[in-house]
Every structure is written in structure tokens, then in C-alpha cells.
PDB file of C-alpha atoms in Angstrom:
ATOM      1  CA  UNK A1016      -0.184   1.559  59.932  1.00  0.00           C
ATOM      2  CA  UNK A1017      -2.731  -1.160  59.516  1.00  0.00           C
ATOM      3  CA  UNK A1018      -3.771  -2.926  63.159  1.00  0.00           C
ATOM      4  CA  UNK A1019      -6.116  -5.699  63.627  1.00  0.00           C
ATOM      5  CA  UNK A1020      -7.647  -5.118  59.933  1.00  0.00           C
ATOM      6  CA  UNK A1021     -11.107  -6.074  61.035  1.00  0.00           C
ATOM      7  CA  UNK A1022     -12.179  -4.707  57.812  1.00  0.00           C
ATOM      8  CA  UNK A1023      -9.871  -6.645  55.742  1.00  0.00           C
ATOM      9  CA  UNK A1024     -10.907 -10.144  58.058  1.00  0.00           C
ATOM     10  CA  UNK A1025     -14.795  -8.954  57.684  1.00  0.00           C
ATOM     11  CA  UNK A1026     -14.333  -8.732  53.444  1.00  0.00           C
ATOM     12  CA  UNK A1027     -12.198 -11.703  53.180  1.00  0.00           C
ATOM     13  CA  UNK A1028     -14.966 -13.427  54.502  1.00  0.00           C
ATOM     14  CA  UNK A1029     -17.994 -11.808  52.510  1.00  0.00           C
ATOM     15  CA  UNK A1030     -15.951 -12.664  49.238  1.00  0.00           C
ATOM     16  CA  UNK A1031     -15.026 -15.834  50.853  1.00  0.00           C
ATOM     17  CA  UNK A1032     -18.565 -16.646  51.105  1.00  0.00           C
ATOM     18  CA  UNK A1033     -19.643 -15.372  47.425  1.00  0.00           C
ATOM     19  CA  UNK A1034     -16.906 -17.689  46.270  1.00  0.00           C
ATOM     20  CA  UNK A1035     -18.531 -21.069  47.722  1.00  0.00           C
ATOM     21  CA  UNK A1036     -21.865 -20.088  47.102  1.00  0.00           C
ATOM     22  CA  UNK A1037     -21.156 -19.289  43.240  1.00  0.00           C
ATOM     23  CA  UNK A1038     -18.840 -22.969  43.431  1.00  0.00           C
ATOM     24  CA  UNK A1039     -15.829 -21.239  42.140  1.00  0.00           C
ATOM     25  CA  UNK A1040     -13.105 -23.862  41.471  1.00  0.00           C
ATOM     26  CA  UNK A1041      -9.817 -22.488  42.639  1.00  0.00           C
ATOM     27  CA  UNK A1042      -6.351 -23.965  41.677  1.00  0.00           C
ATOM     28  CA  UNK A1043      -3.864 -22.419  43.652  1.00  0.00           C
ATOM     29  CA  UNK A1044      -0.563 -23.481  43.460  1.00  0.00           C
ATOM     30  CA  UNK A1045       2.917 -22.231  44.818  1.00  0.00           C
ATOM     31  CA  UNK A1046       1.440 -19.865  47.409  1.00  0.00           C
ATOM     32  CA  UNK A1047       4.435 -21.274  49.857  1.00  0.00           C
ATOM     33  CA  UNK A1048       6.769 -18.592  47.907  1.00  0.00           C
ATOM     34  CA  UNK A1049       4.579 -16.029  49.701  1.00  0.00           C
ATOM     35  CA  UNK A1050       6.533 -15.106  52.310  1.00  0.00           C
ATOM     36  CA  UNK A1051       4.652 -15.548  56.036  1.00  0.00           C
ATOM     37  CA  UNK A1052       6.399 -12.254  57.007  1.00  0.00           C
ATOM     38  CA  UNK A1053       8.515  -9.014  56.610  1.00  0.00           C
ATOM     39  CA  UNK A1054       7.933  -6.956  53.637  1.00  0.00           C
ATOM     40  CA  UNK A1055       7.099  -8.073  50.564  1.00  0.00           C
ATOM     41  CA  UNK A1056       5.994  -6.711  46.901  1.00  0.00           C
ATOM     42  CA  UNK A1057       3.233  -8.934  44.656  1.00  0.00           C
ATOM     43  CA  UNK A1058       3.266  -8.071  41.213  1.00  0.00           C
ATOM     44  CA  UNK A1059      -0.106  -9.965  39.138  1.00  0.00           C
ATOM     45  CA  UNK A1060      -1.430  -9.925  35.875  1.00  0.00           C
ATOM     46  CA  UNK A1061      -4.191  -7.679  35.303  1.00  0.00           C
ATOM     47  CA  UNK A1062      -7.144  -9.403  32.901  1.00  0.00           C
ATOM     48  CA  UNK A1063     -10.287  -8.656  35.695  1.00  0.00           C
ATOM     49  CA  UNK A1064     -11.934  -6.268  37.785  1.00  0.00           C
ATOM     50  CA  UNK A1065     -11.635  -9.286  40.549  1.00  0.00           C
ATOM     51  CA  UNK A1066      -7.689  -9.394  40.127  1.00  0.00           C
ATOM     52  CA  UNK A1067      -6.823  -8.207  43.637  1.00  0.00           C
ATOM     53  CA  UNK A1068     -10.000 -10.328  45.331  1.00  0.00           C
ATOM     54  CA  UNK A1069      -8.362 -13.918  44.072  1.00  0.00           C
ATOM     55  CA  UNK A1070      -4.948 -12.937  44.735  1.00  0.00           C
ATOM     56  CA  UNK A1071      -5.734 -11.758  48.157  1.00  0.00           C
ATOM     57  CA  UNK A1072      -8.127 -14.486  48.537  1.00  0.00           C
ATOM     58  CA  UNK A1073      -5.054 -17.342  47.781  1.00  0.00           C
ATOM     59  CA  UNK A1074      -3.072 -14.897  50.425  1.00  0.00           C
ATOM     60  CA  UNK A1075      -4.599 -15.668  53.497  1.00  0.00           C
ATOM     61  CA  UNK A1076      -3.562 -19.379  53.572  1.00  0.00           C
ATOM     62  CA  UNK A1077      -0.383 -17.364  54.251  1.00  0.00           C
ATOM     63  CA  UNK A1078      -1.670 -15.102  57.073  1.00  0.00           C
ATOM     64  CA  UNK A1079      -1.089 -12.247  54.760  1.00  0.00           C
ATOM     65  CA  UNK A1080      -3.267  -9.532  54.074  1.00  0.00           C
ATOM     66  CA  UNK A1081      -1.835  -7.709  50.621  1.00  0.00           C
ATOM     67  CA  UNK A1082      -2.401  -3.616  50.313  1.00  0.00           C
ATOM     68  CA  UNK A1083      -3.105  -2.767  46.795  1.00  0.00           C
ATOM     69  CA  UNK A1084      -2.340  -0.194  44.490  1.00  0.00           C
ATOM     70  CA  UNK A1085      -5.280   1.087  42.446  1.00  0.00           C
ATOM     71  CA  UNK A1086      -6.553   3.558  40.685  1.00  0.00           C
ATOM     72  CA  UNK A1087      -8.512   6.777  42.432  1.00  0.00           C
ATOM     73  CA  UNK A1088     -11.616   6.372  40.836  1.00  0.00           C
ATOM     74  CA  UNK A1089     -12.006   3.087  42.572  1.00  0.00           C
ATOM     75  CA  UNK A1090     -11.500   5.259  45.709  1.00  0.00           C
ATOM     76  CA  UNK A1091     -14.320   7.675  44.892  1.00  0.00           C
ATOM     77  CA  UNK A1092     -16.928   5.025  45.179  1.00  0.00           C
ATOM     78  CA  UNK A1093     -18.884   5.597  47.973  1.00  0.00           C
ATOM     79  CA  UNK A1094     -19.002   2.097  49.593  1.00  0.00           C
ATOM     80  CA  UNK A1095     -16.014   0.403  48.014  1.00  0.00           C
ATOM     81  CA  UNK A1096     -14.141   3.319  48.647  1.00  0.00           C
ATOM     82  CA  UNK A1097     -14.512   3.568  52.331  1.00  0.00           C
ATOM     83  CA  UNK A1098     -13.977  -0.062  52.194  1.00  0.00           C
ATOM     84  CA  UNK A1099     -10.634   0.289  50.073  1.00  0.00           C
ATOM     85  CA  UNK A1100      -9.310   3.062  52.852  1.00  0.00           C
ATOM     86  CA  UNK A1101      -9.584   0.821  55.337  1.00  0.00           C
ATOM     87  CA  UNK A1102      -8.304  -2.018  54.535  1.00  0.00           C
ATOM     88  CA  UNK A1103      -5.197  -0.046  53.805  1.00  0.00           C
ATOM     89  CA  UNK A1104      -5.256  -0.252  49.907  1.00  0.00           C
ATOM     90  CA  UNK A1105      -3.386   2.601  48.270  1.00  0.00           C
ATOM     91  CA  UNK A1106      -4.976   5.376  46.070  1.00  0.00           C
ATOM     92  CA  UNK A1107      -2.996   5.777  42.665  1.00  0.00           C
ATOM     93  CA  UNK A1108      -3.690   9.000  40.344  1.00  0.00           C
ATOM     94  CA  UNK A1109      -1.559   7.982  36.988  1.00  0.00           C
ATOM     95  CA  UNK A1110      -0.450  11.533  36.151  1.00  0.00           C
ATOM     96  CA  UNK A1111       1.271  11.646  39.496  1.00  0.00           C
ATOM     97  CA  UNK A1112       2.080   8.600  41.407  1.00  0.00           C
ATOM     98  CA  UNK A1113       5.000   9.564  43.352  1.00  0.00           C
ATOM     99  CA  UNK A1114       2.512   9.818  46.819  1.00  0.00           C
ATOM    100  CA  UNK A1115       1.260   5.970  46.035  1.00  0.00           C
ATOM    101  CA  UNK A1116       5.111   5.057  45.583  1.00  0.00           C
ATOM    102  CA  UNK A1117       5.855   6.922  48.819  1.00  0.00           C
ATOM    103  CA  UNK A1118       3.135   5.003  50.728  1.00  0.00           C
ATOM    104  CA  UNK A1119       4.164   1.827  49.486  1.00  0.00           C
ATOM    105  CA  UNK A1120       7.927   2.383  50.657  1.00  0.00           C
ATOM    106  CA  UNK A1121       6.235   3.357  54.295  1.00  0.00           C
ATOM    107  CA  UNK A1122       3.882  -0.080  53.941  1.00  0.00           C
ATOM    108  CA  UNK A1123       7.322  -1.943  53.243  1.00  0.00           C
ATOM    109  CA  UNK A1124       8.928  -0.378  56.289  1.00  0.00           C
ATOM    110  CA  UNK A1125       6.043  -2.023  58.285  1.00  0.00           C
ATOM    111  CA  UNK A1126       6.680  -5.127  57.195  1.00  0.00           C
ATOM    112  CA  UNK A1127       3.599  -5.062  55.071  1.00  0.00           C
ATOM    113  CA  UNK A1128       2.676  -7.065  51.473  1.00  0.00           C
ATOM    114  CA  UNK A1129       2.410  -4.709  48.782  1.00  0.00           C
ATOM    115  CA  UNK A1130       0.310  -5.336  45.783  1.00  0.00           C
ATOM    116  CA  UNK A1131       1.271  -3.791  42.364  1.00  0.00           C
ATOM    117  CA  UNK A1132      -0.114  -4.504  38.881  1.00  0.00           C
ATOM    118  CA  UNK A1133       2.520  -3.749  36.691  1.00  0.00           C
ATOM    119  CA  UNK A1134       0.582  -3.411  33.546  1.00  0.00           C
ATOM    120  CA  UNK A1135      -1.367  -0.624  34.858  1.00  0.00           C
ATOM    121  CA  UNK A1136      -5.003  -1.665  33.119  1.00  0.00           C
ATOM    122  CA  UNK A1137      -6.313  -4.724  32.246  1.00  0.00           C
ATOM    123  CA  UNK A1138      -4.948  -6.321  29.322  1.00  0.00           C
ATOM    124  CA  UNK A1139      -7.661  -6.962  26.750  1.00  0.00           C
ATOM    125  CA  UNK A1140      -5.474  -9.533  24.919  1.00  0.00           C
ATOM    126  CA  UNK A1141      -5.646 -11.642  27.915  1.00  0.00           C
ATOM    127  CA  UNK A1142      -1.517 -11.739  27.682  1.00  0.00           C
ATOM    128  CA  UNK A1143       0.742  -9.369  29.434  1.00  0.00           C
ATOM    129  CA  UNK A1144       1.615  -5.842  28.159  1.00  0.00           C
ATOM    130  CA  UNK A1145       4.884  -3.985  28.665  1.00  0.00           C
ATOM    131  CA  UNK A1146       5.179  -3.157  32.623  1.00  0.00           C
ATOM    132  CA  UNK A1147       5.681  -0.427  34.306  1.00  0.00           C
ATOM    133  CA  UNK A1148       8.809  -0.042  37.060  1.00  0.00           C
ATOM    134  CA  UNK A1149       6.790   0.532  39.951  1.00  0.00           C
ATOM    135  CA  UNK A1150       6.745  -3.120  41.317  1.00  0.00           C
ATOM    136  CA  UNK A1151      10.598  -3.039  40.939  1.00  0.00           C
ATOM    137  CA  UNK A1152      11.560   0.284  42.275  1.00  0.00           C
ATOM    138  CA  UNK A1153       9.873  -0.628  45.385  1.00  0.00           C
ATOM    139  CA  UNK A1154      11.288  -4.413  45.633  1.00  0.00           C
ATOM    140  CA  UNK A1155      15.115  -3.061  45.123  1.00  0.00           C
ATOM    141  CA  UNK A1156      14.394   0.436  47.156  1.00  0.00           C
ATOM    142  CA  UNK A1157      13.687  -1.760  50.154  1.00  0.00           C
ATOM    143  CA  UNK A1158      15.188  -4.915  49.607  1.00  0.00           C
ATOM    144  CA  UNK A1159      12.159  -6.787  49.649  1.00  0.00           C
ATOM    145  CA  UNK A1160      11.150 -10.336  47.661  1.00  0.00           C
ATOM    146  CA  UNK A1161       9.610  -9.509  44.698  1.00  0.00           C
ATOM    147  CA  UNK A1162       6.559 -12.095  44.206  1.00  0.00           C
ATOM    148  CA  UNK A1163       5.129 -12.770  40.606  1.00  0.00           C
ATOM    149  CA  UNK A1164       1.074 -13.994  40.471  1.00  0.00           C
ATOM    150  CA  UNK A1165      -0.512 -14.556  37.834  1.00  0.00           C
ATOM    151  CA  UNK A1166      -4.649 -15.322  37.692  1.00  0.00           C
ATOM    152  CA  UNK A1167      -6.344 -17.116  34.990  1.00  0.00           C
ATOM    153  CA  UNK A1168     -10.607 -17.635  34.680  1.00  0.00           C
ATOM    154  CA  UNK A1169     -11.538 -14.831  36.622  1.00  0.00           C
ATOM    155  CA  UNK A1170     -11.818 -12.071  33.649  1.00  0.00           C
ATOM    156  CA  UNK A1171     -15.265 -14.950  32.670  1.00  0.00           C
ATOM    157  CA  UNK A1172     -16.647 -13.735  35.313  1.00  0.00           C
ATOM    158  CA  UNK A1173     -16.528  -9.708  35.201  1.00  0.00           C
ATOM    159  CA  UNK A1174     -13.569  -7.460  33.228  1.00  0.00           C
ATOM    160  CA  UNK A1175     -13.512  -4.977  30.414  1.00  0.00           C
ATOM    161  CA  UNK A1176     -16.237  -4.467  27.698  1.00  0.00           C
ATOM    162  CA  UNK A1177     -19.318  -5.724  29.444  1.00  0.00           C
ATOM    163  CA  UNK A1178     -18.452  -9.017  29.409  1.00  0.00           C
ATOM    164  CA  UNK A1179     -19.531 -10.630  33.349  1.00  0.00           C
ATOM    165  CA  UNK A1180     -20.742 -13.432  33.686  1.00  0.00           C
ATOM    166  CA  UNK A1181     -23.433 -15.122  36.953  1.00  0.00           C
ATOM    167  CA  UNK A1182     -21.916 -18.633  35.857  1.00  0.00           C
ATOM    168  CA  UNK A1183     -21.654 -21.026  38.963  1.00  0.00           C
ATOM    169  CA  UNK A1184     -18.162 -23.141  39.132  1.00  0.00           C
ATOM    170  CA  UNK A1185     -16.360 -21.195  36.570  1.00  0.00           C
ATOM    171  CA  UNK A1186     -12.450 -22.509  37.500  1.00  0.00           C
ATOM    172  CA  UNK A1187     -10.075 -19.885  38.418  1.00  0.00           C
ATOM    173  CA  UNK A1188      -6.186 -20.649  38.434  1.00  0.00           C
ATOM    174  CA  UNK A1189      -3.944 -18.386  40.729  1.00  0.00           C
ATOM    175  CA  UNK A1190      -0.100 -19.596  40.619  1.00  0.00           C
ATOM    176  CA  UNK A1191       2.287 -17.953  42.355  1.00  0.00           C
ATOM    177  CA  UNK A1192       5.813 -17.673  41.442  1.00  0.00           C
ATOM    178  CA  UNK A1193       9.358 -17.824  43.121  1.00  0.00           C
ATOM    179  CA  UNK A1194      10.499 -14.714  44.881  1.00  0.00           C
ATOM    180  CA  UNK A1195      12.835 -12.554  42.818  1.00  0.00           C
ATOM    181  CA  UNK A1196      15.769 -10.785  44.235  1.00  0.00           C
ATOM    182  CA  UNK A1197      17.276  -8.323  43.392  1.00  0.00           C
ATOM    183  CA  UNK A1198      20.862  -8.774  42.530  1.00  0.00           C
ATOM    184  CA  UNK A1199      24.243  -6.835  43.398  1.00  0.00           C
ATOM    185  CA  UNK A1200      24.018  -3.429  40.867  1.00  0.00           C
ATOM    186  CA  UNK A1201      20.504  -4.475  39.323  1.00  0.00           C
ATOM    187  CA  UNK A1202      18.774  -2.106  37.680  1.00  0.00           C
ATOM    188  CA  UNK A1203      15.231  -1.448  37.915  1.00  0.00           C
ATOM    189  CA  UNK A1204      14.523  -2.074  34.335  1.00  0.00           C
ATOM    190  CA  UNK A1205      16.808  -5.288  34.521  1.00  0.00           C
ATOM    191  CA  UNK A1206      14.517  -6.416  37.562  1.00  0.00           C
ATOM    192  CA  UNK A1207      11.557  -5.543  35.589  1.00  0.00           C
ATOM    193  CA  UNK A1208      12.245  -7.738  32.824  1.00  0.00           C
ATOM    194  CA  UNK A1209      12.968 -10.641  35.009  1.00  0.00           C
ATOM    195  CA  UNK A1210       9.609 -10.330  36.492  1.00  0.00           C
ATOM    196  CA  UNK A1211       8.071 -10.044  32.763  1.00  0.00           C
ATOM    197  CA  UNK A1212       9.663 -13.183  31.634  1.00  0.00           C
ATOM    198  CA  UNK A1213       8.661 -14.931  35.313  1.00  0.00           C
ATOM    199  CA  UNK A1214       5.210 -13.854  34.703  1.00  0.00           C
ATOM    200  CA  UNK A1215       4.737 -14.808  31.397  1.00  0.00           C
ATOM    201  CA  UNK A1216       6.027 -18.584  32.053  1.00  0.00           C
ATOM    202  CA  UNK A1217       3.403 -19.087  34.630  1.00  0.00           C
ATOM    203  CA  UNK A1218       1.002 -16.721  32.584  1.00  0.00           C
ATOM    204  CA  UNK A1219       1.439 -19.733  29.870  1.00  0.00           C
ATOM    205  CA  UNK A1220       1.268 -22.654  32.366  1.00  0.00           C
ATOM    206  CA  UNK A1221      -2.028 -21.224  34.006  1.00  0.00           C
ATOM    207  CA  UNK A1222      -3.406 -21.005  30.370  1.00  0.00           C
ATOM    208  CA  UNK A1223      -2.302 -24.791  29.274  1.00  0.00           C
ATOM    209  CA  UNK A1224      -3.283 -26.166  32.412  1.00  0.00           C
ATOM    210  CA  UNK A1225      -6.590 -24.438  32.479  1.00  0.00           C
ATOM    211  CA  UNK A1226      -9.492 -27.311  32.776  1.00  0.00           C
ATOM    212  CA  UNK A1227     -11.872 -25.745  30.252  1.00  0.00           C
ATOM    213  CA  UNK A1228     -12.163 -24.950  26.912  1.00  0.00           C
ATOM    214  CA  UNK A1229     -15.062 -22.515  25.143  1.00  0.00           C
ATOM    215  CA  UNK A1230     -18.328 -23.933  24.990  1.00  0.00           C
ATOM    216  CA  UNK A1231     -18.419 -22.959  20.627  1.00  0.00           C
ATOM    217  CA  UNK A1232     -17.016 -20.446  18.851  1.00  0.00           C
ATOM    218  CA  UNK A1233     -19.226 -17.331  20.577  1.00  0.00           C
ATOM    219  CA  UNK A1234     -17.545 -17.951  24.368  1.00  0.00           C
ATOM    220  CA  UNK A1235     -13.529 -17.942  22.188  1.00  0.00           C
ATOM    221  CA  UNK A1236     -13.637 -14.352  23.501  1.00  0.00           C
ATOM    222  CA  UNK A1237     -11.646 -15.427  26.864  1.00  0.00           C
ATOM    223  CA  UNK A1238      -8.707 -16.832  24.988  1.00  0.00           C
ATOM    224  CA  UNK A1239      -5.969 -15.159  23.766  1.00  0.00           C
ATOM    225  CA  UNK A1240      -5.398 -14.715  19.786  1.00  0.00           C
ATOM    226  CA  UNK A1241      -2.622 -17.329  19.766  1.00  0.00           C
ATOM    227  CA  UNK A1242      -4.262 -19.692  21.646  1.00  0.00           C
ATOM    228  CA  UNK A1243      -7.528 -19.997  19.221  1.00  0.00           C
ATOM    229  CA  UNK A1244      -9.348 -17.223  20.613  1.00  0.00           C
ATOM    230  CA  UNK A1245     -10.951 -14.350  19.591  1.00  0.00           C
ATOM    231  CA  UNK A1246      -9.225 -12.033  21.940  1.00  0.00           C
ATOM    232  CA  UNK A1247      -7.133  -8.835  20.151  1.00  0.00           C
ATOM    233  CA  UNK A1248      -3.656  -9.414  19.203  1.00  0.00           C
ATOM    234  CA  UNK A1249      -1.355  -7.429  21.955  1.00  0.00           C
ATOM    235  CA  UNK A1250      -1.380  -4.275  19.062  1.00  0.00           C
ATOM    236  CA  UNK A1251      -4.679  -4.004  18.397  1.00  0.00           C
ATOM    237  CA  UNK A1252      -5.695  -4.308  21.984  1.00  0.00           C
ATOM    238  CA  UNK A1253      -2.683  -1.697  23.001  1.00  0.00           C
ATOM    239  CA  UNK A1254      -4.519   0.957  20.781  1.00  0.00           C
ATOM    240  CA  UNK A1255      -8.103  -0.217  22.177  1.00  0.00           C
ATOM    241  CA  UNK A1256      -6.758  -0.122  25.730  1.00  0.00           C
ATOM    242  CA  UNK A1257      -5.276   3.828  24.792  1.00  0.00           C
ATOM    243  CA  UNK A1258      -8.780   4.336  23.643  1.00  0.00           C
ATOM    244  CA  UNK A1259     -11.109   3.188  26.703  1.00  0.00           C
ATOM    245  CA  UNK A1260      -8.725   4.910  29.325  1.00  0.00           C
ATOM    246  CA  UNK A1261      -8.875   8.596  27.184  1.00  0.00           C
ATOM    247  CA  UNK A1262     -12.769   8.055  27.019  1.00  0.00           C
ATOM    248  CA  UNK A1263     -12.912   8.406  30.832  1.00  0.00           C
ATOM    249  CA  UNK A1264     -10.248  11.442  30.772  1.00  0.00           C
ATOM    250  CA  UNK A1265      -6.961   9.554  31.636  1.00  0.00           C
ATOM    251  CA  UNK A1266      -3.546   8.594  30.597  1.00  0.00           C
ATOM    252  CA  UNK A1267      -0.963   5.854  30.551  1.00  0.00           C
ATOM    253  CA  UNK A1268       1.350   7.838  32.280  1.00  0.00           C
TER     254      UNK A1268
END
């Protein structure tokens, strides 16, 4: 189980550090419903290869470190990799997952924050896709607070389909939700839909609230279809999504 996570402290503080000297203008708000202690489950949108750096960035205002669930491949790298292992993040092949799940249930024993992304890959309509029960299984398996996050800006700076950017003070917006909890007889799936319809409510506020708009009608890319950007529609960018992930030998599943 994790100890003194010097490596965690140590990158926490290199990506602190990039953050201030790029002038990144975080909005955090409601990071009080992260619990200071006992086991916990954080379920965040997924629009950015940065995702799990803001969120866990916001989390240590909270004295919380979170241990993430991501895919292997990010393991296989040889730097980030070792770097990944040690700060306790956990390894998650798609085609079988019940190891991950496994180690997340012992991480919850230890009275650790789990990190799940329920959509699996990033969403390349900005807006979230159909979840998968992971986050919930292991919220109502061990009776722990299920925490929604949601993280708006960061996928200007590096996601999907070569768009990253070196802009300085591009504002990022992290808002974190109410605990859920699971009630008396609740079904995973029931739980799971909850923490859809949390997530897209502050998915929505993150977006209206968000203090910039394109620069002209080439930088529309970052907003969503219905919100007068060029973005896919959630079909078109399903299929697209399917697409990019069986390029690189994978599935959904």
C-alpha cells in the first residue's frame, strides 16, 4: 500500500510548477465535497490527456493524493510508466479489467481515493458518453462516497487529434460535485445514472461559466456542437472514437 508517496509529492510539484510558469488560470470550485479521509471513488470527465493532472492537482488542497485507473499502454512508457507505478496508479487492459477492479477494491480497503473515468476514452464531442459501471461497482462494493469532477479548458491545451496547444494562461475549470451514496437496494446501473446526470449538470455549468470564448471561427473546435462549436455531434464522434481506439489494436470492452 502506498507510504510516504514521495513520488506522488515530487510530481505534484513538477506539474505544480509547469502550471505557474505556463499562467494557467484555475477555477476550482466545490473541492470541500472531497472527502479529507477514508475511502473514496472520483469519477471525471474525460476530454484531455491532462485529465488526471488537474483533478489531482485541485486534490491536494484536500491532502489527498487520488490513484488512477488508466490504460496499459500509458504503463509501457518508459519514464511515465515507472512514474505511474509508483505513485500507485492502476494499470487497466480493457479486454480484461477484473485485476484493475480488484486493486481498486484493495486501494478502498486502505482508505485510499480512487480515480475512475467512466467514459473510458476521451470524448471527442467534448460532452459525456454513455459510462461504464466501474466507478459504481466499486463505490457500492465498499460503501464508499462516490465523487463526480468534471474539467473544462484543459483538452486546449493537449487531447485527441493533434490538437495541443503552448498557450500561456489558457483557464481551466475543475468543479467538483456532491458525494453520491449509494442507497438501500441500489443498483449499479441505477448509481451509474445518478452520477451521469450529476456530471452532466456541472459538465454544463463548467461550460457556461467558462471565461472565454474562440478567438474566430478556426479555434470553435473546443466547443461542443450545441454550444456553437465545431466539435462532432455525440454520434459521429462515437463512431470516430470506435475508429481511433481499433487503429491502435483495442476495444471498448
Amino acid at each position: 500500500m502506498p507510504g510516504r508517496d514521495r513520488t506522488y509529492r515530487f510530481v505534484i510539484s513538477v506539474f505544480g510548477l509547469l502550471f505557474r510558469l505556463m499562467g494557467y488560470r484555475f477555477d476550482v470550485r466545490g473541492v470541500e465535497h472531497l472527502p479529507q479521509d477514508g475511502r473514496t471513488v472520483v469519477a471525471g470527465n474525460h476530454i484531455g490527456f491532462l485529465d488526471f493532472t488537474f483533478i489531482g492537482y485541485a486534490a491536494r488542497v484536500r491532502g489527498r493524493r487520488i490513484r488512477f485507473m488508466a490504460k496499459t499502454s500509458v504503463f509501457a512508457l518508459p519514464v511515465v510508466g515507472r512514474l505511474m507505478r509508483a505513485m500507485h496508479h492502476v494499470p487497466v487492459d480493457r479486454s480484461h479489467g477484473a485485476s484493475a477492479y480488484r486493486r481498486g477494491l484493495d486501494l478502498l480497503d486502505a482508505d485510499q481515493v480512487v480515480g475512475v473515468f467512466p467514459e473510458a476514452t476521451i470524448s471527442r464531442a467534448w460532452l459525456l458518453k454513455p459510462f461504464k459501471p466501474g466507478a459504481a461497482g466499486l463505490a457500492i462494493a465498499r460503501r464508499a462516497p462516490l465523487v463526480p469532477v468534471v474539467v473544462w479548458g484543459g483538452h486546449r491545451i493537449y487531447t485527441v487529434d493533434g490538437h495541443r496547444s503552448l498557450r500561456r494562461r489558457v483557464p481551466i475549470t475543475i468543479i467538483v460535485g456532491q458525494p453520491l451514496h449509494a442507497q438501500a437496494g441500489e443498483t449499479v446501473d441505477g448509481l451509474t445514472a445518478r452520477l451521469h446526470a450529476s456530471m452532466g449538470l456541472l459538465l454544463a455549468e463548467a461550460i457556461d461559466t467558462y471565461p472565454e470564448a474562440p478567438r474566430d471561427d478556426t479555434d470553435r473546435w473546443w466547443l461542443p456542437h450545441d454550444r456553437g462549436g465545431t466539435a462532432p455531434d455525440p454520434e459521429t464522434a462515437a463512431v470516430l472514437d470506435r475508429q481511433a481506439v481499433a487503429r491502435i489494436g483495442e476495444t471498448f470492452e
